[in-house]
Amino acid sequence: LFPDITLTFKKLVLIDDEAFQNPFCIIVPNERMLDKASERWQKNYYYVLSKLIDIILTKSNLNIVMLIHAVGQSADALVGRKAIESVRKIYSGRIIYYVEEDPVRLKSIISKSTFLIGSRFHALASALSLNIPAIATSWLHKYEMLFQDYDVKEFSFKEPDDEIYERVESLLNEEYRNIIQNRLKIANSLINEKSKAMWNLILSMMKS
């Protein structure tokens, strides 16, 4: 099988917004976690997000960007706002709510992050393709397959599990992050090779 061509799309633009000047991680919510995911995720999605937020804010100096990409009829914006309601006032200045519709800017913002926690496939694929460690909260098999392709399947959670908190704490450790980033670099090298082989095959078929 050949890889998704979006994984090799590397175009980035300059991101100089004030919101992204200090080190940050990203959370990308998805309204579908409340109606399409497992029953346990539907019941515990907000709780898990709030606990992950608390761990990051209390155990690191990272800011958190609540990044909304799905707009229009999507309720992701409402989910994102509700997820940060429980943030203690002492930390309120370290969580940033940000809406970005442009997919190139979205990927460029992700490229500047320390790691990403996401429920949107596009955001997770963007992170991994840029060697940015990521944690997936999901309900579809394609999320698991994506993380398996990148040799980080232990970071994909189809069910809420206490291990997710251990994973986010591990990503707060720079040495451990570097280990994961090296895994992603190896995976991306293989994906790039497969992509080149795919295009070579397409070109040869067009010429024949």
Coordinates of N, CA and C in Angstrom, one line a residue, residues 18-197:
E18 N 1.7 36.6 18.1 CA 2.1 36.7 19.5 C 1.8 35.5 20.3
A19 N 0.6 34.9 20.0 CA 0.1 33.7 20.7 C 1.1 32.5 20.7
F20 N 2.0 32.5 19.7 CA 2.9 31.4 19.5 C 4.4 31.7 19.8
Q21 N 4.6 32.7 20.5 CA 6.0 33.1 20.8 C 6.6 32.3 21.9
N22 N 5.8 31.8 22.9 CA 6.4 31.0 24.0 C 6.1 29.6 23.7
P23 N 6.9 28.7 24.3 CA 6.7 27.2 24.0 C 5.3 26.8 24.3
F24 N 4.7 26.0 23.5 CA 3.3 25.6 23.7 C 3.1 24.1 23.1
C25 N 2.0 23.5 23.6 CA 1.5 22.3 23.0 C 0.1 22.6 22.5
I26 N -0.5 21.7 21.8 CA -1.7 22.0 21.1 C -2.8 20.9 21.5
I27 N -4.0 21.3 21.7 CA -5.1 20.4 21.8 C -6.1 20.7 20.7
V28 N -6.5 19.7 19.9 CA -7.4 19.9 18.9 C -8.7 19.0 19.2
P29 N -9.8 19.6 19.6 CA -11.0 18.9 20.0 C -11.8 18.4 18.8
N30 N -12.7 17.5 19.0 CA -13.6 17.1 17.9 C -15.0 16.8 18.5
E31 N -16.0 17.4 18.0 CA -17.4 17.2 18.6 C -17.8 15.8 18.4
R32 N -17.2 15.0 17.5 CA -17.7 13.6 17.2 C -17.2 12.7 18.4
M33 N -16.4 13.2 19.2 CA -16.0 12.4 20.4 C -17.2 12.2 21.3
L34 N -18.2 13.1 21.1 CA -19.4 13.1 22.0 C -20.6 12.3 21.5
D35 N -20.5 11.9 20.2 CA -21.6 11.1 19.7 C -21.2 9.9 18.8
K36 N -19.9 9.9 18.3 CA -19.5 8.8 17.5 C -18.5 7.9 18.2
A37 N -17.8 8.4 19.2 CA -16.8 7.6 19.9 C -17.5 6.6 20.8
S38 N -16.7 5.8 21.5 CA -17.2 4.8 22.4 C -18.1 5.4 23.5
E39 N -18.9 4.6 24.1 CA -19.7 5.2 25.2 C -18.9 5.8 26.3
R40 N -17.8 5.1 26.6 CA -16.9 5.6 27.7 C -16.2 7.0 27.3
W41 N -15.9 7.1 26.0 CA -15.3 8.4 25.6 C -16.4 9.5 25.7
Q42 N -17.6 9.1 25.2 CA -18.7 10.1 25.2 C -19.0 10.6 26.6
K43 N -18.9 9.8 27.6 CA -19.1 10.1 29.0 C -17.9 10.9 29.7
N44 N -16.7 10.6 29.2 CA -15.5 11.1 29.9 C -14.7 12.0 29.1
Y45 N -15.1 12.4 27.9 CA -14.2 13.2 27.0 C -13.8 14.5 27.7
Y46 N -14.8 15.3 28.2 CA -14.4 16.5 28.9 C -13.6 16.3 30.1
Y47 N -13.9 15.3 30.9 CA -13.1 15.0 32.1 C -11.6 14.7 31.7
V48 N -11.4 13.9 30.7 CA -10.1 13.5 30.3 C -9.3 14.8 29.8
L49 N -10.0 15.6 28.9 CA -9.3 16.8 28.4 C -8.9 17.7 29.6
S50 N -9.8 17.9 30.5 CA -9.6 18.8 31.7 C -8.4 18.3 32.5
K51 N -8.3 17.0 32.7 CA -7.2 16.4 33.5 C -5.9 16.5 32.7
L52 N -5.9 16.3 31.4 CA -4.7 16.5 30.6 C -4.2 17.9 30.6
I53 N -5.2 18.9 30.6 CA -4.8 20.3 30.6 C -4.2 20.6 32.0
D54 N -4.8 20.1 33.1 CA -4.2 20.3 34.4 C -2.8 19.7 34.6
I55 N -2.6 18.6 34.0 CA -1.2 17.9 34.1 C -0.2 18.8 33.4
I56 N -0.6 19.3 32.2 CA 0.4 20.1 31.4 C 0.7 21.4 32.1
L57 N -0.3 22.1 32.6 CA -0.2 23.4 33.2 C 0.5 23.3 34.6
T58 N 0.3 22.3 35.3 CA 0.9 22.1 36.7 C 2.3 21.5 36.6
K59 N 2.6 20.7 35.6 CA 3.9 20.0 35.6 C 4.9 20.5 34.5
S60 N 4.5 21.6 33.9 CA 5.5 22.2 32.8 C 5.2 23.7 32.7
N61 N 6.1 24.3 32.0 CA 5.9 25.7 31.7 C 5.3 26.0 30.3
L62 N 4.8 24.9 29.7 CA 4.2 25.1 28.4 C 2.9 25.8 28.4
N63 N 2.6 26.6 27.5 CA 1.3 27.1 27.2 C 0.5 26.1 26.5
I64 N -0.8 26.2 26.5 CA -1.7 25.3 25.7 C -2.5 26.1 24.7
V65 N -2.4 25.7 23.5 CA -3.3 26.3 22.4 C -4.4 25.3 22.1
M66 N -5.6 25.8 22.4 CA -6.8 25.1 22.1 C -7.1 25.4 20.6
L67 N -6.7 24.6 19.7 CA -6.8 24.9 18.3 C -8.0 24.4 17.6
I68 N -8.8 25.3 17.0 CA -10.0 24.9 16.4 C -9.8 25.0 14.9
H69 N -10.0 23.9 14.2 CA -9.8 23.9 12.7 C -11.1 23.7 12.0
A70 N -12.0 22.8 12.5 CA -13.3 22.6 11.9 C -14.3 23.7 12.2
V71 N -14.7 24.4 11.2 CA -15.7 25.5 11.5 C -17.0 25.2 10.7
G72 N -17.7 26.3 10.3 CA -18.9 26.1 9.6 C -20.0 25.5 10.5
Q73 N -20.5 24.4 10.2 CA -21.5 23.7 11.0 C -21.0 22.9 12.2
S74 N -19.6 22.8 12.3 CA -19.0 22.0 13.3 C -19.2 22.7 14.7
A75 N -19.3 21.9 15.7 CA -19.5 22.4 17.1 C -18.1 22.3 17.8
D76 N -17.0 22.0 17.1 CA -15.7 21.9 17.7 C -15.4 23.2 18.6
A77 N -15.8 24.3 18.1 CA -15.5 25.6 18.8 C -16.2 25.5 20.2
L78 N -17.4 25.1 20.3 CA -18.1 25.0 21.6 C -17.4 24.0 22.5
V79 N -17.0 22.8 21.9 CA -16.4 21.8 22.7 C -15.1 22.3 23.2
G80 N -14.3 23.1 22.4 CA -13.0 23.7 22.9 C -13.2 24.6 24.0
R81 N -14.2 25.5 23.9 CA -14.5 26.5 25.0 C -14.9 25.8 26.3
K82 N -15.8 24.8 26.1 CA -16.2 24.1 27.3 C -15.1 23.3 28.0
A83 N -14.1 22.8 27.2 CA -13.0 22.1 27.7 C -12.1 22.9 28.6
I84 N -12.1 24.2 28.3 CA -11.2 25.1 29.1 C -11.9 25.8 30.2
E85 N -13.2 25.6 30.4 CA -13.9 26.3 31.4 C -13.4 25.9 32.8
S86 N -12.9 24.7 33.0 CA -12.5 24.2 34.3 C -11.1 24.6 34.7
V87 N -10.4 25.3 33.8 CA -9.0 25.7 34.0 C -9.0 26.7 35.2
R88 N -8.1 26.4 36.2 CA -8.0 27.3 37.3 C -7.5 28.7 36.9
K89 N -8.1 29.7 37.6 CA -7.8 31.1 37.2 C -6.3 31.4 37.2
I90 N -5.6 30.8 38.1 CA -4.2 31.0 38.2 C -3.4 30.6 36.9
Y91 N -4.0 29.8 36.1 CA -3.4 29.3 34.9 C -4.1 29.9 33.6
S92 N -5.1 30.7 33.8 CA -5.9 31.1 32.7 C -5.1 31.9 31.6
G93 N -4.0 32.5 32.0 CA -3.2 33.2 31.0 C -2.3 32.3 30.2
R94 N -2.3 31.1 30.5 CA -1.4 30.1 29.8 C -2.2 29.2 28.8
I95 N -3.5 29.4 28.7 CA -4.3 28.7 27.7 C -4.9 29.6 26.7
I96 N -4.6 29.3 25.4 CA -5.0 30.2 24.3 C -6.0 29.5 23.4
Y97 N -7.1 30.2 23.2 CA -8.1 29.7 22.3 C -7.9 30.3 20.9
Y98 N -7.7 29.4 19.9 CA -7.3 29.9 18.6 C -8.1 29.2 17.5
V99 N -8.7 29.9 16.6 CA -9.4 29.3 15.4 C -8.5 29.5 14.1
E100 N -8.3 28.5 13.4 CA -7.5 28.6 12.1 C -8.2 27.7 11.1
E101 N -8.7 28.4 10.0 CA -9.3 27.6 8.9 C -8.4 27.2 7.8
D102 N -7.3 28.0 7.6 CA -6.3 27.7 6.5 C -5.5 26.4 6.9
P103 N -5.6 25.4 6.0 CA -4.9 24.2 6.3 C -3.3 24.3 6.3
V104 N -2.8 25.2 5.5 CA -1.4 25.5 5.5 C -0.9 26.2 6.8
R105 N -1.7 27.2 7.2 CA -1.4 27.8 8.5 C -1.5 26.9 9.6
L106 N -2.5 26.0 9.6 CA -2.7 25.0 10.6 C -1.5 24.1 10.8
K107 N -1.0 23.6 9.6 CA 0.1 22.8 9.7 C 1.4 23.5 10.1
S108 N 1.5 24.8 9.8 CA 2.6 25.6 10.2 C 2.6 25.9 11.7
I109 N 1.4 26.1 12.2 CA 1.3 26.3 13.7 C 1.7 25.0 14.4
I110 N 1.2 23.9 13.9 CA 1.5 22.6 14.5 C 3.0 22.3 14.5
S111 N 3.7 22.8 13.4 CA 5.1 22.5 13.3 C 5.9 23.2 14.4
K112 N 5.4 24.3 15.0 CA 6.0 25.0 16.1 C 5.7 24.5 17.5
S113 N 4.8 23.5 17.6 CA 4.4 23.0 18.9 C 5.4 22.0 19.4
T114 N 5.3 21.8 20.7 CA 6.1 20.8 21.4 C 5.5 19.4 21.2
F115 N 4.2 19.3 21.4 CA 3.5 18.1 21.0 C 2.0 18.4 20.9
L116 N 1.2 17.5 20.4 CA -0.2 17.7 20.1 C -1.0 16.6 20.7
I117 N -2.2 17.0 21.2 CA -3.2 16.0 21.6 C -4.4 16.3 20.8
G118 N -4.9 15.3 20.0 CA -5.9 15.7 19.1 C -6.9 14.6 18.8
S119 N -8.1 15.0 18.4 CA -9.2 14.1 18.0 C -9.6 14.3 16.6
R120 N -8.9 15.2 15.8 CA -9.1 15.4 14.4 C -8.0 14.7 13.6
F121 N -8.3 13.9 12.7 CA -7.4 13.1 11.9 C -6.3 14.0 11.2
H122 N -6.8 15.0 10.6 CA -5.9 15.9 9.8 C -4.8 16.5 10.7
A123 N -5.2 17.0 11.8 CA -4.3 17.6 12.7 C -3.2 16.6 13.2
L124 N -3.7 15.4 13.5 CA -2.8 14.3 14.0 C -1.8 13.9 12.9
A125 N -2.3 13.7 11.7 CA -1.5 13.4 10.5 C -0.5 14.5 10.3
S126 N -0.9 15.7 10.4 CA 0.0 16.8 10.2 C 1.2 16.8 11.2
A127 N 0.8 16.6 12.5 CA 1.8 16.5 13.5 C 2.9 15.4 13.3
L128 N 2.4 14.2 13.0 CA 3.3 13.1 12.9 C 4.2 13.3 11.6
S129 N 3.6 13.8 10.6 CA 4.4 14.0 9.3 C 5.5 15.1 9.5
L130 N 5.3 15.9 10.6 CA 6.3 16.9 10.9 C 7.2 16.5 12.0
N131 N 7.2 15.3 12.4 CA 8.0 14.8 13.5 C 7.6 15.4 14.9
I132 N 6.3 15.8 15.0 CA 5.8 16.3 16.2 C 5.1 15.2 17.0
P133 N 5.5 14.8 18.2 CA 4.8 13.8 18.9 C 3.4 14.1 19.1
A134 N 2.5 13.1 19.1 CA 1.1 13.4 19.2 C 0.4 12.2 20.0
I135 N -0.7 12.6 20.6 CA -1.6 11.7 21.3 C -3.0 11.8 20.7
A136 N -3.5 10.6 20.3 CA -4.8 10.6 19.6 C -5.9 10.1 20.5
T137 N -7.0 10.9 20.6 CA -8.2 10.4 21.2 C -9.2 10.1 20.0
S138 N -9.7 8.9 19.9 CA -10.3 8.6 18.6 C -11.4 7.6 18.7
W139 N -12.0 7.3 17.6 CA -13.0 6.3 17.5 C -12.9 5.4 16.2
L140 N -12.2 5.9 15.3 CA -12.1 5.2 14.0 C -10.8 4.4 13.9
H141 N -10.8 3.3 13.2 CA -9.7 2.5 13.0 C -8.5 3.2 12.3
K142 N -8.9 4.2 11.4 CA -7.8 4.8 10.7 C -6.8 5.6 11.5
Y143 N -7.3 6.0 12.7 CA -6.4 6.7 13.7 C -5.4 5.7 14.1
E144 N -5.8 4.5 14.5 CA -4.9 3.5 15.0 C -3.9 3.1 13.9
M145 N -4.4 3.0 12.7 CA -3.5 2.6 11.6 C -2.5 3.7 11.3
L146 N -2.9 4.9 11.4 CA -1.9 6.0 11.2 C -0.8 5.9 12.3
F147 N -1.2 5.7 13.5 CA -0.2 5.7 14.6 C 0.7 4.4 14.5
Q148 N 0.1 3.4 14.0 CA 0.9 2.1 13.8 C 1.9 2.3 12.7
D149 N 1.5 3.0 11.6 CA 2.4 3.3 10.5 C 3.6 4.1 11.0
Y150 N 3.4 4.9 12.0 CA 4.5 5.8 12.6 C 5.2 5.2 13.8
D151 N 4.9 3.9 14.1 CA 5.5 3.1 15.1 C 5.3 3.8 16.5
V152 N 4.1 4.4 16.7 CA 3.8 5.0 18.0 C 2.3 4.7 18.4
K153 N 2.0 3.4 18.1 CA 0.6 3.0 18.4 C 0.2 3.2 19.8
E154 N 1.1 3.2 20.7 CA 0.8 3.3 22.2 C 0.3 4.7 22.5
F155 N 0.4 5.6 21.5 CA -0.1 7.0 21.8 C -1.5 7.2 21.2
S156 N -2.2 6.2 20.7 CA -3.5 6.3 20.2 C -4.5 5.6 21.1
F157 N -5.5 6.3 21.5 CA -6.5 5.8 22.5 C -7.9 5.8 22.0
K158 N -8.3 4.6 21.6 CA -9.7 4.4 21.2 C -10.7 4.3 22.4
E159 N -10.1 4.1 23.5 CA -10.9 4.2 24.8 C -10.1 5.0 25.8
P160 N -10.9 5.7 26.7 CA -10.2 6.5 27.7 C -9.5 5.5 28.7
D161 N -8.2 5.8 29.0 CA -7.5 4.9 29.8 C -6.5 5.7 30.6
D162 N -6.2 5.3 31.8 CA -5.3 6.1 32.7 C -3.9 6.2 32.0
E163 N -3.6 5.3 31.1 CA -2.3 5.4 30.5 C -2.1 6.7 29.7
I164 N -3.2 7.3 29.3 CA -3.1 8.5 28.5 C -2.4 9.6 29.3
Y165 N -2.7 9.6 30.6 CA -2.1 10.6 31.5 C -0.6 10.4 31.6
E166 N -0.2 9.1 31.7 CA 1.2 8.8 31.7 C 1.9 9.2 30.4
R167 N 1.2 9.0 29.3 CA 1.8 9.4 28.0 C 2.1 10.9 27.9
V168 N 1.1 11.7 28.4 CA 1.3 13.1 28.3 C 2.4 13.6 29.2
E169 N 2.5 13.0 30.4 CA 3.6 13.3 31.3 C 5.0 12.9 30.7
S170 N 5.0 11.8 30.0 CA 6.3 11.4 29.3 C 6.7 12.4 28.3
L171 N 5.7 13.0 27.6 CA 6.0 14.0 26.5 C 6.5 15.3 27.1
L172 N 6.3 15.5 28.4 CA 6.8 16.7 29.0 C 8.3 16.6 29.3
N173 N 8.8 15.4 29.1 CA 10.3 15.2 29.3 C 11.0 15.3 27.9
E174 N 11.9 16.2 27.8 CA 12.6 16.5 26.6 C 13.3 15.3 26.0
E175 N 14.0 14.6 26.9 CA 14.8 13.4 26.5 C 13.9 12.3 25.9
Y176 N 12.7 12.1 26.5 CA 11.8 11.1 26.0 C 11.2 11.6 24.7
R177 N 10.8 12.9 24.6 CA 10.3 13.4 23.3 C 11.3 13.2 22.2
N178 N 12.6 13.4 22.4 CA 13.6 13.2 21.4 C 13.6 11.8 20.9
I179 N 13.3 10.8 21.8 CA 13.3 9.4 21.4 C 12.1 9.2 20.4
I180 N 11.0 9.8 20.8 CA 9.8 9.6 20.0 C 10.0 10.3 18.6
Q181 N 10.6 11.5 18.7 CA 10.8 12.2 17.4 C 11.7 11.5 16.5
N182 N 12.7 10.8 17.0 CA 13.6 9.9 16.2 C 12.8 8.8 15.5
R183 N 11.8 8.2 16.3 CA 11.0 7.2 15.7 C 10.2 7.8 14.5
L184 N 9.7 9.0 14.7 CA 8.9 9.6 13.7 C 9.7 10.0 12.4
K185 N 10.9 10.4 12.7 CA 11.8 10.7 11.5 C 12.1 9.5 10.7
I186 N 12.3 8.3 11.3 CA 12.5 7.1 10.6 C 11.3 6.7 9.8
A187 N 10.1 6.8 10.5 CA 8.9 6.5 9.8 C 8.7 7.4 8.6
N188 N 8.9 8.7 8.8 CA 8.7 9.7 7.7 C 9.7 9.4 6.5
S189 N 10.9 9.0 6.8 CA 11.8 8.6 5.8 C 11.3 7.5 4.9
L190 N 10.7 6.5 5.6 CA 10.1 5.3 4.8 C 8.9 5.8 4.0
I191 N 8.1 6.6 4.6 CA 6.9 7.1 3.9 C 7.3 7.9 2.7
N192 N 8.3 8.8 2.8 CA 8.8 9.5 1.7 C 9.3 8.6 0.5
E193 N 10.0 7.5 0.9 CA 10.5 6.6 -0.1 C 9.3 5.9 -0.8
K194 N 8.3 5.5 0.0 CA 7.1 4.9 -0.6 C 6.4 5.9 -1.6
S195 N 6.3 7.1 -1.1 CA 5.6 8.1 -1.9 C 6.4 8.3 -3.3
K196 N 7.7 8.4 -3.2 CA 8.5 8.5 -4.5 C 8.2 7.3 -5.4
A197 N 8.2 6.1 -4.8 CA 7.9 4.9 -5.6 C 6.6 5.0 -6.2

